[in-house]
Amino acid sequence: MCVFNKYSSVCFFTPQREHLPVGLKNRLKFAVQLEKAGINMSNVTVGFRDLRAEKIETLKPRERILKTAIALFNAYGVNVIGVDRIIAESGVSKRSFYDYYPSKADLIAAYLDFWEEFRFTNMASHLAGVKGGPVAEILAIFDAVDDWINQEDFRGCTFTRGLSDFNTDDSKPLRIKVDQHFEKFSAFIKDRLVKLAPPKKAKILLLQLMSLVVGAMVVAHGTGEKGVAKLNKKIASDLLAA
């Protein structure tokens, strides 16, 4: 079994799995979880590293820059934080910054990639042990959203903000990333709805479920209410049972 993406290419030969190093065994296990969850491998990086949890002094310059950008962009927005502040807080030189990220747009693209990988990795972890078919898999999305909403640094949905952040010609590549994220998320739900309902009903359910998923993050961010994803999961369950 081989996993290929823009960050790595790793092959695992399952008959000899017992001879693999522990790290590779864990990556294989994660890859299998993703496949079982029905998540396209191109959506995530196998062995995803959550830089938020790592100490900045242990990181290489490129990672220090991205970790700093994740924290600052998430807290204040991509249009508020400038390159100079990221350079200062990451502790790298200006030359190093531009060696890794020739423009602020390149850094924002990496920031969006991080959150996309986080989103689908988090979803995969909640889907891995789910039993009950398409309905249970759709409802598990709300558990993943609930997990994210209740993390300390939750500041709303990066991609929802991106709908208004990236509306100029210069930011078009970033807006494409945002649109693709919603398309992938929508496709995951749609692939399960086609097994549950005729096309016309599935189309309506898709819009309702997307509203409940995205709306949970918007409402939680706006009101501070941390239980909204669980409430929306109940509404989704009722819709799917109707």
Coordinates of C-alpha atoms in Angstrom, one line a residue:
M1 CA 0.0 0.0 0.0
C2 CA 1.4 3.4 -1.0
V3 CA 0.5 6.9 0.1
F4 CA 1.4 9.8 -2.1
N5 CA 0.8 13.5 -1.6
K6 CA 2.5 16.8 -2.1
Y7 CA 4.5 16.4 1.2
S8 CA 5.6 12.8 1.1
S9 CA 5.5 9.5 -0.7
V10 CA 5.5 6.5 1.7
C11 CA 4.9 2.8 0.8
F12 CA 3.8 0.2 3.2
F13 CA 3.8 -3.5 2.4
T14 CA 1.2 -5.0 4.7
P15 CA 2.5 -8.6 4.7
Q16 CA 5.6 -7.4 6.5
R17 CA 3.9 -4.9 8.7
E18 CA 5.2 -6.5 11.8
H19 CA 8.7 -5.6 10.7
L20 CA 8.0 -1.9 10.3
P21 CA 9.3 0.7 12.8
V22 CA 6.6 1.9 15.3
G23 CA 6.3 5.3 13.5
L24 CA 5.6 3.7 10.2
K25 CA 3.1 1.3 11.8
N26 CA 1.2 4.3 13.2
R27 CA 1.2 6.0 9.8
L28 CA -0.1 2.9 8.2
K29 CA -2.8 2.6 10.8
F30 CA -3.8 6.2 10.2
A31 CA -3.9 5.7 6.4
V32 CA -6.2 2.7 6.9
Q33 CA -8.5 4.7 9.1
L34 CA -8.8 7.4 6.5
E35 CA -9.7 4.9 3.8
K36 CA -12.3 3.3 6.0
A37 CA -13.7 6.7 6.8
G38 CA -14.1 7.3 3.1
I39 CA -11.9 10.4 3.1
N40 CA -9.8 11.0 0.0
M41 CA -6.1 10.8 0.8
S42 CA -5.5 13.9 -1.2
N43 CA -7.3 15.9 1.5
V44 CA -4.8 15.2 4.2
T45 CA -1.2 14.6 5.0
V46 CA -0.5 11.1 6.4
G47 CA 1.2 11.6 9.8
F48 CA -0.2 15.2 10.1
R49 CA 1.7 17.3 12.5
D50 CA -0.2 19.7 14.6
L51 CA 2.3 22.5 15.0
R52 CA 0.1 24.2 17.6
A53 CA 1.1 21.5 20.1
E54 CA 4.9 21.7 19.4
K55 CA 7.3 24.0 21.2
I56 CA 8.6 26.7 18.8
E57 CA 12.2 26.3 19.9
T58 CA 12.2 22.7 18.7
L59 CA 11.1 23.6 15.2
K60 CA 13.0 24.4 12.0
P61 CA 12.7 28.0 10.6
R62 CA 9.9 27.1 8.1
E63 CA 7.8 25.4 10.8
R64 CA 8.5 28.3 13.2
I65 CA 7.1 30.7 10.7
L66 CA 4.0 28.6 10.0
K67 CA 3.3 27.9 13.7
T68 CA 3.5 31.7 14.4
A69 CA 1.2 32.5 11.5
I70 CA -1.3 29.8 12.6
A71 CA -1.6 31.4 16.0
L72 CA -1.7 35.1 14.8
F73 CA -3.9 34.6 11.7
N74 CA -6.3 32.5 13.7
A75 CA -6.5 35.0 16.5
Y76 CA -6.6 38.3 14.5
G77 CA -7.3 37.5 10.9
V78 CA -5.0 37.2 7.8
N79 CA -5.7 40.8 6.8
V80 CA -4.7 42.3 10.1
I81 CA -1.4 40.6 10.8
G82 CA 1.6 41.7 8.7
V83 CA 4.8 39.8 7.7
D84 CA 7.0 41.9 10.0
R85 CA 5.1 40.8 13.1
I86 CA 5.3 37.1 12.1
I87 CA 9.1 37.5 11.5
A88 CA 9.6 39.1 14.9
E89 CA 7.5 36.6 16.8
S90 CA 8.9 33.5 15.0
G91 CA 12.4 34.6 15.6
V92 CA 13.6 34.1 12.1
S93 CA 15.4 36.5 9.8
K94 CA 13.6 38.4 7.1
R95 CA 15.8 36.6 4.5
S96 CA 14.8 33.2 5.9
F97 CA 11.1 34.2 5.8
Y98 CA 11.2 35.1 2.2
D99 CA 13.3 32.0 1.3
Y100 CA 10.5 29.8 2.5
Y101 CA 7.5 32.1 1.7
P102 CA 8.2 34.5 -1.1
S103 CA 5.0 36.4 -0.4
K104 CA 2.4 36.7 2.4
A105 CA 0.0 35.0 0.0
D106 CA 2.2 31.9 0.0
L107 CA 2.2 31.8 3.8
I108 CA -1.6 32.2 3.9
A109 CA -1.9 29.3 1.4
A110 CA 0.2 27.2 3.8
Y111 CA -2.1 28.3 6.7
L112 CA -5.2 27.2 4.8
D113 CA -3.5 23.9 3.9
F114 CA -2.8 23.4 7.6
W115 CA -6.4 23.9 8.6
E116 CA -7.7 21.7 5.8
E117 CA -5.4 18.9 6.9
F118 CA -6.5 19.5 10.5
R119 CA -10.2 19.4 9.6
F120 CA -10.0 16.2 7.6
T121 CA -7.6 14.5 10.0
N122 CA -9.9 15.4 13.0
M123 CA -12.9 14.1 11.0
A124 CA -11.1 10.8 10.2
S125 CA -10.3 10.2 13.9
H126 CA -14.0 10.5 14.8
L127 CA -15.1 8.4 11.9
A128 CA -12.6 5.6 12.4
G129 CA -14.6 3.7 14.9
V130 CA -18.1 4.6 13.7
K131 CA -20.6 1.8 13.0
G132 CA -24.0 2.2 11.5
G133 CA -23.4 3.1 7.9
P134 CA -23.9 6.4 6.1
V135 CA -26.2 8.0 8.8
A136 CA -23.7 7.3 11.6
E137 CA -20.9 8.6 9.4
I138 CA -22.7 11.9 8.7
L139 CA -23.5 12.4 12.3
A140 CA -19.9 11.8 13.3
I141 CA -19.0 15.0 11.5
F142 CA -20.8 16.9 14.3
D143 CA -18.7 15.1 16.9
A144 CA -15.6 16.3 15.0
V145 CA -17.0 19.9 14.9
D146 CA -17.8 19.7 18.6
D147 CA -14.2 18.6 19.3
W148 CA -12.9 21.6 17.4
I149 CA -15.3 24.1 18.9
N150 CA -14.2 23.1 22.4
Q151 CA -10.5 23.5 21.7
E152 CA -8.9 26.5 23.5
D153 CA -7.8 28.3 20.3
F154 CA -11.1 28.0 18.5
R155 CA -11.8 31.3 16.7
G156 CA -14.4 30.3 14.2
C157 CA -14.0 28.6 10.8
T158 CA -11.0 29.7 8.8
F159 CA -12.8 28.9 5.5
T160 CA -16.0 30.7 6.4
R161 CA -13.9 33.8 7.1
G162 CA -12.1 33.2 3.8
L163 CA -15.3 33.7 1.8
S164 CA -15.0 37.4 2.7
D165 CA -11.2 37.7 3.1
F166 CA -10.3 36.6 -0.4
N167 CA -12.4 38.6 -2.9
T168 CA -9.8 40.4 -5.0
D169 CA -8.0 39.4 -8.2
D170 CA -4.7 39.1 -6.2
S171 CA -6.3 36.7 -3.7
K172 CA -8.1 34.5 -6.2
P173 CA -5.8 31.5 -5.7
L174 CA -6.6 31.6 -2.0
R175 CA -10.4 31.9 -2.7
I176 CA -10.0 28.8 -4.9
K177 CA -8.6 26.9 -1.9
V178 CA -11.5 28.0 0.2
D179 CA -14.1 27.0 -2.4
Q180 CA -12.3 23.6 -2.9
H181 CA -12.5 23.0 0.9
F182 CA -16.2 23.4 0.9
E183 CA -16.6 21.3 -2.2
K184 CA -14.6 18.4 -0.6
F185 CA -16.7 18.7 2.6
S186 CA -19.9 18.8 0.6
A187 CA -18.8 15.8 -1.5
F188 CA -18.2 13.7 1.7
I189 CA -21.7 14.2 2.8
K190 CA -23.2 13.9 -0.7
D191 CA -21.5 10.5 -1.2
R192 CA -23.4 9.2 1.8
L193 CA -26.7 10.8 1.1
V194 CA -27.0 9.2 -2.3
K195 CA -27.2 5.9 -0.4
L196 CA -30.0 7.1 1.8
A197 CA -32.4 9.2 -0.3
P198 CA -33.5 9.9 -3.9
P199 CA -31.6 12.6 -5.8
K200 CA -34.1 15.4 -5.1
K201 CA -34.3 14.8 -1.4
A202 CA -30.6 14.2 -1.2
K203 CA -30.0 17.6 -2.7
I204 CA -32.2 19.3 -0.1
L205 CA -30.6 17.3 2.8
L206 CA -27.2 18.3 1.6
L207 CA -28.0 22.0 1.9
Q208 CA -29.6 21.5 5.3
L209 CA -26.7 19.4 6.7
M210 CA -24.0 21.9 5.4
S211 CA -26.0 24.7 7.1
L212 CA -26.0 22.8 10.3
V213 CA -22.3 22.0 10.2
V214 CA -21.0 25.4 9.2
G215 CA -23.7 27.2 11.2
A216 CA -22.5 25.3 14.4
M217 CA -19.0 27.0 14.0
V218 CA -20.4 30.4 13.2
V219 CA -22.9 30.4 16.2
A220 CA -20.3 29.0 18.6
H221 CA -17.8 31.7 17.5
G222 CA -20.4 34.5 17.7
T223 CA -22.1 33.5 21.0
G224 CA -19.5 31.5 22.9
E225 CA -21.9 28.6 23.3
K226 CA -19.8 25.5 23.1
G227 CA -22.7 22.9 22.9
V228 CA -24.2 24.1 19.6
A229 CA -22.7 21.2 17.5
K230 CA -24.4 18.6 19.8
L231 CA -27.7 20.5 19.3
N232 CA -27.3 20.5 15.6
K233 CA -26.4 16.8 15.6
K234 CA -29.8 16.1 17.0
I235 CA -31.5 18.2 14.3
A236 CA -29.4 16.4 11.7
S237 CA -30.4 13.0 13.1
D238 CA -34.1 14.0 12.9
L239 CA -33.7 15.1 9.3
L240 CA -32.0 11.9 8.3
A241 CA -34.7 9.8 10.0
A242 CA -37.6 11.6 8.4

